[in-house]
PDB file of C-alpha atoms in Angstrom:
ATOM      1  CA  MET E   1      -0.035   0.179   0.025  1.00  0.00           C
ATOM      2  CA  LYS E   2       2.742   2.405   0.960  1.00  0.00           C
ATOM      3  CA  LYS E   3       4.393   1.918  -2.579  1.00  0.00           C
ATOM      4  CA  MET E   4       1.029   2.776  -4.317  1.00  0.00           C
ATOM      5  CA  ILE E   5       0.751   5.867  -2.323  1.00  0.00           C
ATOM      6  CA  GLY E   6       4.241   6.709  -3.239  1.00  0.00           C
ATOM      7  CA  PHE E   7       3.470   6.124  -6.773  1.00  0.00           C
ATOM      8  CA  VAL E   8       0.637   8.378  -6.736  1.00  0.00           C
ATOM      9  CA  VAL E   9       2.409  10.989  -4.863  1.00  0.00           C
ATOM     10  CA  ALA E  10       5.279  10.876  -7.452  1.00  0.00           C
ATOM     11  CA  ALA E  11       3.025  10.926 -10.408  1.00  0.00           C
ATOM     12  CA  ALA E  12       1.231  13.766  -9.014  1.00  0.00           C
ATOM     13  CA  LEU E  13       4.399  15.740  -8.498  1.00  0.00           C
ATOM     14  CA  LEU E  14       5.634  14.889 -11.767  1.00  0.00           C
ATOM     15  CA  SER E  15       2.557  16.076 -13.295  1.00  0.00           C
ATOM     16  CA  LEU E  16       2.271  19.449 -11.358  1.00  0.00           C
ATOM     17  CA  ASN E  17       6.061  19.913 -12.385  1.00  0.00           C
ATOM     18  CA  SER E  18       5.442  19.433 -16.128  1.00  0.00           C
ATOM     19  CA  THR E  19       2.418  21.423 -16.085  1.00  0.00           C
ATOM     20  CA  ALA E  20       4.632  24.622 -14.604  1.00  0.00           C
ATOM     21  CA  ASN E  21       7.031  24.013 -17.236  1.00  0.00           C
ATOM     22  CA  ALA E  22       4.444  24.156 -20.113  1.00  0.00           C
ATOM     23  CA  ALA E  23       4.534  26.986 -22.182  1.00  0.00           C
ATOM     24  CA  ALA E  24       1.762  29.717 -22.039  1.00  0.00           C
ATOM     25  CA  PRO E  25      -0.902  29.585 -24.607  1.00  0.00           C
ATOM     26  CA  PHE E  26      -0.671  31.765 -27.794  1.00  0.00           C
ATOM     27  CA  THR E  27      -2.782  34.605 -27.320  1.00  0.00           C
ATOM     28  CA  LEU E  28      -4.420  37.461 -29.167  1.00  0.00           C
ATOM     29  CA  LYS E  29      -5.608  40.307 -27.056  1.00  0.00           C
ATOM     30  CA  SER E  30      -7.079  43.936 -27.176  1.00  0.00           C
ATOM     31  CA  LYS E  31      -6.747  46.973 -24.974  1.00  0.00           C
ATOM     32  CA  THR E  32     -10.000  48.183 -26.989  1.00  0.00           C
ATOM     33  CA  PHE E  33     -12.454  45.351 -26.136  1.00  0.00           C
ATOM     34  CA  ALA E  34     -12.527  42.404 -23.962  1.00  0.00           C
ATOM     35  CA  ASP E  35     -13.142  39.033 -25.590  1.00  0.00           C
ATOM     36  CA  GLY E  36     -17.076  38.613 -26.336  1.00  0.00           C
ATOM     37  CA  ALA E  37     -17.661  42.310 -25.703  1.00  0.00           C
ATOM     38  CA  ILE E  38     -19.352  45.045 -27.559  1.00  0.00           C
ATOM     39  CA  LEU E  39     -17.299  47.076 -30.294  1.00  0.00           C
ATOM     40  CA  PRO E  40     -17.874  50.510 -29.557  1.00  0.00           C
ATOM     41  CA  THR E  41     -19.692  52.542 -32.488  1.00  0.00           C
ATOM     42  CA  LYS E  42     -16.567  54.499 -33.682  1.00  0.00           C
ATOM     43  CA  PHE E  43     -15.014  51.203 -34.721  1.00  0.00           C
ATOM     44  CA  GLY E  44     -17.650  50.714 -37.310  1.00  0.00           C
ATOM     45  CA  GLY E  45     -16.956  51.348 -40.979  1.00  0.00           C
ATOM     46  CA  ASN E  46     -17.210  54.823 -42.505  1.00  0.00           C
ATOM     47  CA  VAL E  47     -18.190  54.736 -45.962  1.00  0.00           C
ATOM     48  CA  PRO E  48     -19.936  58.096 -47.527  1.00  0.00           C
ATOM     49  CA  GLY E  49     -23.577  57.047 -48.803  1.00  0.00           C
ATOM     50  CA  ASN E  50     -23.941  53.828 -46.827  1.00  0.00           C
ATOM     51  CA  ALA E  51     -26.380  54.207 -44.021  1.00  0.00           C
ATOM     52  CA  ASN E  52     -25.070  51.089 -42.366  1.00  0.00           C
ATOM     53  CA  CYS E  53     -21.557  52.295 -41.902  1.00  0.00           C
ATOM     54  CA  LEU E  54     -21.895  54.805 -39.107  1.00  0.00           C
ATOM     55  CA  GLY E  55     -18.512  54.799 -37.539  1.00  0.00           C
ATOM     56  CA  THR E  56     -15.146  56.575 -38.136  1.00  0.00           C
ATOM     57  CA  ASN E  57     -13.459  53.313 -39.061  1.00  0.00           C
ATOM     58  CA  ALA E  58     -11.259  53.371 -36.176  1.00  0.00           C
ATOM     59  CA  SER E  59      -9.157  50.286 -35.951  1.00  0.00           C
ATOM     60  CA  PRO E  60      -8.903  48.430 -32.488  1.00  0.00           C
ATOM     61  CA  GLN E  61      -5.606  48.017 -30.726  1.00  0.00           C
ATOM     62  CA  LEU E  62      -4.390  44.450 -31.085  1.00  0.00           C
ATOM     63  CA  SER E  63      -1.443  42.621 -29.265  1.00  0.00           C
ATOM     64  CA  TRP E  64      -0.369  38.978 -29.210  1.00  0.00           C
ATOM     65  CA  SER E  65       1.942  36.856 -26.555  1.00  0.00           C
ATOM     66  CA  ASN E  66       3.641  33.814 -26.345  1.00  0.00           C
ATOM     67  CA  VAL E  67       4.233  32.927 -29.863  1.00  0.00           C
ATOM     68  CA  PRO E  68       4.852  29.211 -31.049  1.00  0.00           C
ATOM     69  CA  GLU E  69       8.482  28.295 -31.157  1.00  0.00           C
ATOM     70  CA  GLY E  70       9.561  28.261 -34.976  1.00  0.00           C
ATOM     71  CA  THR E  71       7.136  31.086 -36.017  1.00  0.00           C
ATOM     72  CA  LYS E  72       8.431  33.250 -38.542  1.00  0.00           C
ATOM     73  CA  SER E  73       5.432  35.266 -39.479  1.00  0.00           C
ATOM     74  CA  LEU E  74       1.550  35.903 -38.489  1.00  0.00           C
ATOM     75  CA  VAL E  75      -1.347  35.943 -40.570  1.00  0.00           C
ATOM     76  CA  PHE E  76      -4.696  38.030 -39.250  1.00  0.00           C
ATOM     77  CA  PHE E  77      -8.080  38.009 -40.452  1.00  0.00           C
ATOM     78  CA  MET E  78     -11.048  39.700 -39.179  1.00  0.00           C
ATOM     79  CA  VAL E  79     -14.377  38.054 -40.487  1.00  0.00           C
ATOM     80  CA  ASP E  80     -18.158  38.693 -39.864  1.00  0.00           C
ATOM     81  CA  PRO E  81     -19.678  35.152 -40.331  1.00  0.00           C
ATOM     82  CA  GLU E  82     -23.174  36.692 -40.334  1.00  0.00           C
ATOM     83  CA  GLY E  83     -22.326  39.297 -42.944  1.00  0.00           C
ATOM     84  CA  ARG E  84     -23.911  38.812 -46.321  1.00  0.00           C
ATOM     85  CA  LEU E  85     -26.830  37.109 -44.870  1.00  0.00           C
ATOM     86  CA  GLY E  86     -24.302  34.167 -43.730  1.00  0.00           C
ATOM     87  CA  ALA E  87     -22.149  34.248 -46.769  1.00  0.00           C
ATOM     88  CA  GLY E  88     -19.732  36.173 -44.287  1.00  0.00           C
ATOM     89  CA  VAL E  89     -17.469  39.314 -44.764  1.00  0.00           C
ATOM     90  CA  ASN E  90     -13.694  39.584 -44.777  1.00  0.00           C
ATOM     91  CA  HIS E  91     -13.019  42.814 -43.081  1.00  0.00           C
ATOM     92  CA  TRP E  92      -9.063  42.592 -42.921  1.00  0.00           C
ATOM     93  CA  VAL E  93      -6.628  40.209 -44.292  1.00  0.00           C
ATOM     94  CA  ALA E  94      -2.963  40.916 -43.433  1.00  0.00           C
ATOM     95  CA  TYR E  95       0.069  38.540 -43.360  1.00  0.00           C
ATOM     96  CA  GLY E  96       3.769  38.523 -43.343  1.00  0.00           C
ATOM     97  CA  VAL E  97       3.631  40.332 -39.941  1.00  0.00           C
ATOM     98  CA  PRO E  98       6.743  39.582 -37.846  1.00  0.00           C
ATOM     99  CA  PRO E  99       5.850  37.794 -34.589  1.00  0.00           C
ATOM    100  CA  ALA E 100       8.351  40.175 -32.483  1.00  0.00           C
ATOM    101  CA  ARG E 101       6.330  42.891 -33.243  1.00  0.00           C
ATOM    102  CA  GLY E 102       3.764  42.134 -30.264  1.00  0.00           C
ATOM    103  CA  SER E 103       1.053  44.608 -31.461  1.00  0.00           C
ATOM    104  CA  PHE E 104      -0.773  46.841 -33.590  1.00  0.00           C
ATOM    105  CA  ALA E 105      -1.839  50.261 -32.053  1.00  0.00           C
ATOM    106  CA  LYS E 106      -5.247  51.760 -32.292  1.00  0.00           C
ATOM    107  CA  ASP E 107      -6.086  53.086 -35.641  1.00  0.00           C
ATOM    108  CA  GLU E 108      -2.858  51.523 -37.334  1.00  0.00           C
ATOM    109  CA  ILE E 109      -4.320  48.806 -39.389  1.00  0.00           C
ATOM    110  CA  ALA E 110      -7.068  51.291 -40.791  1.00  0.00           C
ATOM    111  CA  GLN E 111      -4.635  52.698 -42.953  1.00  0.00           C
ATOM    112  CA  ALA E 112      -2.228  51.423 -45.924  1.00  0.00           C
ATOM    113  CA  PRO E 113      -0.219  48.645 -44.793  1.00  0.00           C
ATOM    114  CA  VAL E 114       2.671  49.468 -42.737  1.00  0.00           C
ATOM    115  CA  GLY E 115       4.617  46.514 -41.078  1.00  0.00           C
ATOM    116  CA  PHE E 116       2.371  43.961 -42.562  1.00  0.00           C
ATOM    117  CA  VAL E 117       1.327  42.477 -46.086  1.00  0.00           C
ATOM    118  CA  GLY E 118      -1.876  43.892 -47.277  1.00  0.00           C
ATOM    119  CA  GLY E 119      -4.473  41.226 -48.326  1.00  0.00           C
ATOM    120  CA  LYS E 120      -7.656  42.015 -50.121  1.00  0.00           C
ATOM    121  CA  SER E 121     -10.950  42.284 -48.109  1.00  0.00           C
ATOM    122  CA  THR E 122     -14.176  41.440 -49.352  1.00  0.00           C
ATOM    123  CA  GLN E 123     -14.430  45.312 -49.781  1.00  0.00           C
ATOM    124  CA  GLY E 124     -11.328  44.959 -51.998  1.00  0.00           C
ATOM    125  CA  LEU E 125      -9.165  46.769 -49.440  1.00  0.00           C
ATOM    126  CA  ASN E 126      -5.950  46.074 -48.433  1.00  0.00           C
ATOM    127  CA  HIS E 127      -6.316  47.675 -44.925  1.00  0.00           C
ATOM    128  CA  TYR E 128      -9.230  47.147 -41.840  1.00  0.00           C
ATOM    129  CA  MET E 129     -12.739  48.126 -42.888  1.00  0.00           C
ATOM    130  CA  GLY E 130     -14.885  48.280 -39.390  1.00  0.00           C
ATOM    131  CA  PRO E 131     -18.298  46.760 -39.308  1.00  0.00           C
ATOM    132  CA  CYS E 132     -21.395  48.244 -41.294  1.00  0.00           C
ATOM    133  CA  THR E 133     -24.379  46.146 -39.912  1.00  0.00           C
ATOM    134  CA  PRO E 134     -27.732  46.554 -41.258  1.00  0.00           C
ATOM    135  CA  PRO E 135     -30.239  48.013 -38.756  1.00  0.00           C
ATOM    136  CA  ASN E 136     -32.743  46.064 -37.203  1.00  0.00           C
ATOM    137  CA  THR E 137     -30.412  42.986 -36.950  1.00  0.00           C
ATOM    138  CA  THR E 138     -28.939  41.318 -33.907  1.00  0.00           C
ATOM    139  CA  TYR E 139     -25.230  41.415 -33.026  1.00  0.00           C
ATOM    140  CA  HIS E 140     -22.843  40.429 -35.557  1.00  0.00           C
ATOM    141  CA  HIS E 141     -19.658  38.794 -34.145  1.00  0.00           C
ATOM    142  CA  TYR E 142     -16.196  39.621 -35.542  1.00  0.00           C
ATOM    143  CA  VAL E 143     -13.830  37.164 -35.302  1.00  0.00           C
ATOM    144  CA  PHE E 144     -10.080  38.468 -35.122  1.00  0.00           C
ATOM    145  CA  VAL E 145      -7.837  35.165 -35.700  1.00  0.00           C
ATOM    146  CA  VAL E 146      -4.000  35.464 -35.806  1.00  0.00           C
ATOM    147  CA  ILE E 147      -2.368  32.267 -37.110  1.00  0.00           C
ATOM    148  CA  ALA E 148       1.291  31.710 -36.473  1.00  0.00           C
ATOM    149  CA  THR E 149       3.246  30.139 -39.383  1.00  0.00           C
ATOM    150  CA  ASP E 150       6.580  29.029 -40.161  1.00  0.00           C
ATOM    151  CA  LEU E 151       6.301  31.024 -43.484  1.00  0.00           C
ATOM    152  CA  GLU E 152       9.022  33.799 -43.733  1.00  0.00           C
ATOM    153  CA  PRO E 153       7.359  37.391 -43.982  1.00  0.00           C
ATOM    154  CA  ASP E 154       7.858  37.889 -47.702  1.00  0.00           C
ATOM    155  CA  ALA E 155       6.756  34.406 -48.641  1.00  0.00           C
ATOM    156  CA  LEU E 156       3.285  35.447 -49.788  1.00  0.00           C
ATOM    157  CA  PRO E 157       2.329  38.121 -52.401  1.00  0.00           C
ATOM    158  CA  ALA E 158       0.207  41.383 -51.518  1.00  0.00           C
ATOM    159  CA  GLY E 159      -3.474  41.230 -52.470  1.00  0.00           C
ATOM    160  CA  LEU E 160      -4.448  37.669 -51.477  1.00  0.00           C
ATOM    161  CA  THR E 161      -7.958  36.875 -50.284  1.00  0.00           C
ATOM    162  CA  ARG E 162      -8.684  35.164 -47.232  1.00  0.00           C
ATOM    163  CA  GLU E 163      -9.821  32.077 -49.294  1.00  0.00           C
ATOM    164  CA  GLU E 164      -6.579  32.407 -51.385  1.00  0.00           C
ATOM    165  CA  ILE E 165      -4.244  32.459 -48.404  1.00  0.00           C
ATOM    166  CA  LEU E 166      -5.740  29.267 -46.256  1.00  0.00           C
ATOM    167  CA  PRO E 167      -4.720  26.656 -48.887  1.00  0.00           C
ATOM    168  CA  LYS E 168      -1.126  28.096 -48.414  1.00  0.00           C
ATOM    169  CA  LEU E 169      -0.954  27.795 -45.055  1.00  0.00           C
ATOM    170  CA  ALA E 170      -1.563  23.926 -45.327  1.00  0.00           C
ATOM    171  CA  GLY E 171       1.371  22.525 -43.351  1.00  0.00           C
ATOM    172  CA  HIS E 172       2.736  25.687 -42.150  1.00  0.00           C
ATOM    173  CA  GLY E 173       0.655  26.574 -39.021  1.00  0.00           C
ATOM    174  CA  LYS E 174       2.420  26.726 -35.636  1.00  0.00           C
ATOM    175  CA  GLY E 175      -0.673  27.975 -33.491  1.00  0.00           C
ATOM    176  CA  VAL E 176      -3.611  29.922 -33.490  1.00  0.00           C
ATOM    177  CA  SER E 177      -5.763  32.423 -31.427  1.00  0.00           C
ATOM    178  CA  GLY E 178      -8.868  34.417 -31.779  1.00  0.00           C
ATOM    179  CA  LEU E 179     -10.977  37.151 -30.220  1.00  0.00           C
ATOM    180  CA  VAL E 180     -14.333  38.060 -30.849  1.00  0.00           C
ATOM    181  CA  ALA E 181     -15.997  41.393 -30.684  1.00  0.00           C
ATOM    182  CA  ARG E 182     -19.963  42.201 -30.972  1.00  0.00           C
ATOM    183  CA  PHE E 183     -21.441  44.895 -32.991  1.00  0.00           C
ATOM    184  CA  LYS E 184     -24.578  46.113 -34.378  1.00  0.00           C
ATOM    185  CA  HIS E 185     -26.181  49.203 -35.975  1.00  0.00           C
ATOM    186  CA  PRO E 186     -27.130  51.399 -33.359  1.00  0.00           C
ATOM    187  CA  ASP E 187     -30.716  51.670 -34.910  1.00  0.00           C
TER     188      ASP E 187
END
């Protein structure tokens, strides 16, 4: 019996030691909004003549930590899966981001790409485009995703859509993290 108790205690201590030495998870965060929280109206799109776009197109601050070992570049998407009546809207596509960069400041990704390769959003833009939800709808969920890859920052040409990038990532992913913001037309 003593041997069995000793074995259980040793296994528990080994388990605790392994957990303590495990790497922290790859994480995407924002000082602008908490995961699952409402994105303020000013972060909505600003398209003259479009009554659904009532914001200033300010872009949120984003930061990442604990990038997986072997990561050479990061890929970012912001997707509204409820947009276009369920067909989805890609609001931001960016890649070639050096992992050591650590963050994007508020409003930084709403401009022409600096420090990242601009892909092509559903709106045909190479930078962030804020939400433009129609009135009389429930909250849409805006999913920010960061993918750690072993691709060199200049491996992919500018102007790729999310759908064009995904197959190119096959076998190159090192980790992924996400963050969700909710947004709706202020009616």
